[in-house]
Coordinates of C-alpha atoms in Angstrom, one line a residue:
M1312 CA 0.1 -0.1 -0.1
S1313 CA 2.9 2.8 1.1
R1314 CA 4.2 2.3 -2.3
W1315 CA 1.3 3.0 -4.1
L1316 CA 0.7 5.8 -1.6
V1317 CA 4.2 7.3 -2.6
V1318 CA 2.7 7.1 -6.1
T1319 CA -0.3 9.3 -5.4
G1320 CA 1.4 11.5 -3.3
W1321 CA 4.0 12.5 -6.5
I1322 CA 1.1 13.3 -8.4
D1323 CA -0.7 15.0 -5.4
E1324 CA 2.3 17.4 -5.1
F1325 CA 3.1 18.1 -8.5
N1326 CA -0.4 19.3 -9.2
R1327 CA -0.2 21.1 -6.1
R1328 CA 2.6 22.9 -7.5
I1329 CA 1.0 23.2 -11.0
A1330 CA -2.4 25.1 -8.8
I1331 CA 0.1 27.2 -7.3
V1332 CA 0.6 29.1 -10.6
A1333 CA -2.7 29.2 -11.6
I1334 CA -3.5 30.6 -8.4
Y1335 CA -0.6 33.3 -9.6
F1336 CA -2.6 33.5 -12.8
V1337 CA -5.6 34.9 -11.2
L1338 CA -3.6 37.8 -9.6
F1339 CA -2.1 38.6 -12.8
A1340 CA -5.0 38.4 -14.7
S1341 CA -7.0 40.5 -12.1
L1342 CA -3.8 43.5 -12.3
V1343 CA -4.0 43.2 -16.2
C1344 CA -8.1 43.9 -16.3
A1345 CA -7.5 46.5 -13.7
F1346 CA -4.8 48.1 -15.8
N1347 CA -6.8 47.5 -19.0
A1348 CA -10.3 49.7 -17.4
L1349 CA -8.0 52.0 -16.2
L1350 CA -6.6 53.1 -19.2
R1351 CA -9.6 52.6 -21.5
Y1352 CA -11.6 54.7 -19.1
S1353 CA -9.2 57.5 -18.8
I1354 CA -8.5 58.1 -22.4
G1355 CA -10.7 61.4 -22.5
T1356 CA -8.2 62.5 -19.2
M1357 CA -5.5 61.9 -20.3
I1358 CA -6.4 63.8 -24.0
W1359 CA -7.5 66.4 -21.8
L1360 CA -4.2 66.6 -19.4
D1361 CA -2.1 66.5 -22.3
H1362 CA -3.8 69.6 -24.5
N1363 CA -4.3 71.8 -21.5
L1364 CA -0.5 70.9 -19.7
G1365 CA 1.7 70.3 -22.2
A1366 CA 3.5 67.3 -20.6
A1367 CA 5.9 67.2 -23.3
G1368 CA 3.9 64.5 -25.2
L1369 CA 3.3 62.3 -22.0
F1370 CA -0.1 61.6 -22.0
R1371 CA 0.4 61.0 -26.1
G1372 CA 2.7 58.9 -25.7
I1373 CA 0.9 56.4 -23.1
L1374 CA -1.7 56.4 -25.4
A1375 CA 0.4 55.8 -28.4
V1376 CA 1.4 52.7 -26.7
Y1377 CA -1.7 51.5 -25.1
G1378 CA -3.1 51.8 -28.7
R1379 CA -0.8 49.8 -30.2
N1380 CA -1.2 47.3 -27.6
S1381 CA -5.0 47.3 -25.9
N1382 CA -5.4 44.2 -28.4
S1383 CA -2.6 42.2 -26.5
L1384 CA -3.6 43.2 -23.0
S1385 CA -7.8 41.9 -23.6
E1386 CA -6.4 38.9 -25.0
L1387 CA -3.4 38.2 -22.1
Q1388 CA -6.3 38.4 -19.7
W1389 CA -8.5 35.1 -21.3
Y1390 CA -5.0 33.3 -22.2
L1391 CA -4.2 33.9 -18.1
F1392 CA -8.5 32.7 -17.7
A1393 CA -7.8 29.9 -20.1
G1394 CA -4.5 29.3 -18.2
M1395 CA -5.9 29.3 -14.4
V1396 CA -8.9 27.1 -15.4
M1397 CA -6.9 24.3 -17.1
L1398 CA -3.8 24.2 -14.9
G1399 CA -6.4 24.6 -11.8
G1400 CA -8.6 21.5 -12.9
A1401 CA -6.6 18.7 -11.9
W1402 CA -6.0 20.3 -8.2
T1403 CA -9.9 20.9 -7.9
L1404 CA -10.5 16.8 -8.7
K1405 CA -8.2 16.2 -5.9
L1406 CA -9.8 18.1 -3.4
N1407 CA -12.9 17.1 -4.5
E1408 CA -14.3 20.1 -5.4
H1409 CA -15.3 19.8 -9.0
V1410 CA -19.2 20.0 -9.8
R1411 CA -21.4 17.2 -9.6
V1412 CA -24.7 16.5 -11.0
D1413 CA -26.1 15.1 -7.3
L1414 CA -28.8 12.7 -8.3
V1415 CA -28.0 9.4 -6.3
Y1416 CA -24.7 10.5 -4.9
G1417 CA -25.0 12.4 -1.6
S1418 CA -28.0 9.8 -0.5
V1419 CA -25.5 6.9 -0.6
S1420 CA -22.9 5.3 2.0
E1421 CA -19.4 6.3 1.7
R1422 CA -18.0 2.8 0.2
T1423 CA -20.3 3.1 -2.9
R1424 CA -19.7 6.7 -3.5
T1425 CA -16.0 5.2 -3.6
W1426 CA -17.0 2.7 -6.2
I1427 CA -18.9 5.6 -8.0
D1428 CA -15.7 7.0 -8.4
L1429 CA -14.0 4.7 -9.0
L1430 CA -15.8 3.1 -11.9
G1431 CA -16.5 7.1 -13.0
G1432 CA -12.8 7.7 -13.4
L1433 CA -12.0 4.3 -15.2
F1434 CA -15.1 4.4 -17.8
F1435 CA -15.3 8.6 -18.0
L1436 CA -12.8 10.7 -16.9
L1437 CA -9.7 9.0 -18.2
P1438 CA -11.1 8.0 -21.7
I1439 CA -12.9 11.9 -22.0
C1440 CA -8.8 13.1 -21.0
C1441 CA -7.5 10.8 -23.6
L1442 CA -9.8 11.5 -25.3
M1443 CA -9.3 15.3 -25.7
I1444 CA -5.5 15.6 -25.1
Y1445 CA -5.5 13.4 -28.8
F1446 CA -7.7 15.9 -30.3
T1447 CA -6.0 18.9 -29.0
W1448 CA -2.7 18.3 -29.2
P1449 CA -2.7 18.1 -33.7
W1450 CA -4.4 21.3 -33.1
F1451 CA -1.7 23.0 -31.0
V1452 CA 0.9 21.5 -33.2
L1453 CA -0.4 23.4 -36.1
S1454 CA -1.0 26.3 -34.3
W1455 CA 2.7 26.4 -33.5
V1456 CA 4.4 24.9 -36.3
T1457 CA 2.9 28.0 -38.4
N1458 CA 3.3 30.2 -35.6
E1459 CA -0.5 31.2 -35.8
G1460 CA -1.1 34.6 -34.6
S1461 CA -4.8 36.5 -33.7
S1462 CA -6.8 37.6 -36.2
N1463 CA -7.1 41.4 -33.9
S1464 CA -4.2 43.6 -34.6
G1465 CA -1.3 43.9 -32.5
G1466 CA -3.2 40.4 -31.1
L1467 CA -0.6 37.7 -29.1
P1468 CA 0.3 34.5 -30.9
L1469 CA -2.5 31.8 -30.1
W1470 CA 0.1 28.4 -29.6
P1471 CA 0.5 28.9 -26.2
V1472 CA -3.1 29.3 -25.3
K1473 CA -3.9 26.1 -27.5
L1474 CA -1.3 23.9 -25.4
S1475 CA -3.1 24.8 -22.0
L1476 CA -6.1 22.3 -23.5
P1477 CA -3.7 19.0 -23.8
V1478 CA -1.2 19.8 -20.9
G1479 CA -4.8 20.8 -19.0
F1480 CA -6.5 17.3 -19.6
A1481 CA -2.9 15.3 -19.5
L1482 CA -3.2 16.7 -15.6
V1483 CA -6.7 16.3 -14.9
G1484 CA -6.3 12.6 -16.4
L1485 CA -2.7 12.3 -14.4
Q1486 CA -4.6 13.5 -11.0
G1487 CA -7.7 11.4 -12.3
I1488 CA -4.7 8.2 -12.2
S1489 CA -3.8 9.5 -8.4
E1490 CA -7.5 9.4 -7.4
L1491 CA -8.0 5.8 -8.7
I1492 CA -5.2 4.4 -6.8
K1493 CA -6.8 5.9 -3.8
C1494 CA -10.3 4.5 -4.4
Y1495 CA -8.8 1.2 -5.0
L1496 CA -6.8 1.4 -1.6
A1497 CA -10.0 2.9 0.4
L1498 CA -11.8 -0.3 -1.0
T1499 CA -9.3 -3.0 -0.4
T1500 CA -7.9 -1.7 2.6
D1501 CA -8.1 -0.1 5.5
Y1502 CA -6.9 3.5 3.8
V1503 CA -9.5 6.3 4.3
R1504 CA -9.7 8.7 1.0
E1505 CA -8.6 12.5 2.5
F1506 CA -11.7 14.5 1.2
A1507 CA -15.1 13.3 1.9
Y1508 CA -18.0 14.5 0.1
E1509 CA -19.8 17.5 1.2
K1510 CA -23.1 17.5 0.6
P1511 CA -24.0 20.8 -1.4
V1512 CA -26.9 22.5 0.5
Q1513 CA -30.1 23.6 -0.8

């Protein structure tokens, strides 16, 4: 049993570190969004200040830089959002905080829940992760090889955000393997899973 727990511990720790990156993406996305909104809604004020104060073209220069990069800032927001979702999904699964359609799960015993998680992971989660990696990896490779760029003027290259899809599903699949091992151990030994299900308040 200890050998399997070493494997699950390694996977859990790896995804915990990746989740920290996703947390920082939340911070960066918030800062980029706030900066973008601040500049966008202060354009009129900066034009007025530049016209009336003369400020050696300072505000005009800021507006020129922003004008060339406003699409990049807007796209960066959803790139970071994609990163936080795809990189944080595996840790969400580990914490048992993912969304469930709770028709049966909340009214059965913990052992039955473990069976549901084991069979669901084996026959649904892992096959879906493999399919998504299979379909999204060539999509990323084509974008990377062709250096696909945004259709917006001054936009960002598209391959990094496309890479987040196969990477994210690979991380979820890896965490799924860890959870399957834990389910198996919980059913066959005295191992108790760390995060129990909490029935949502109605």
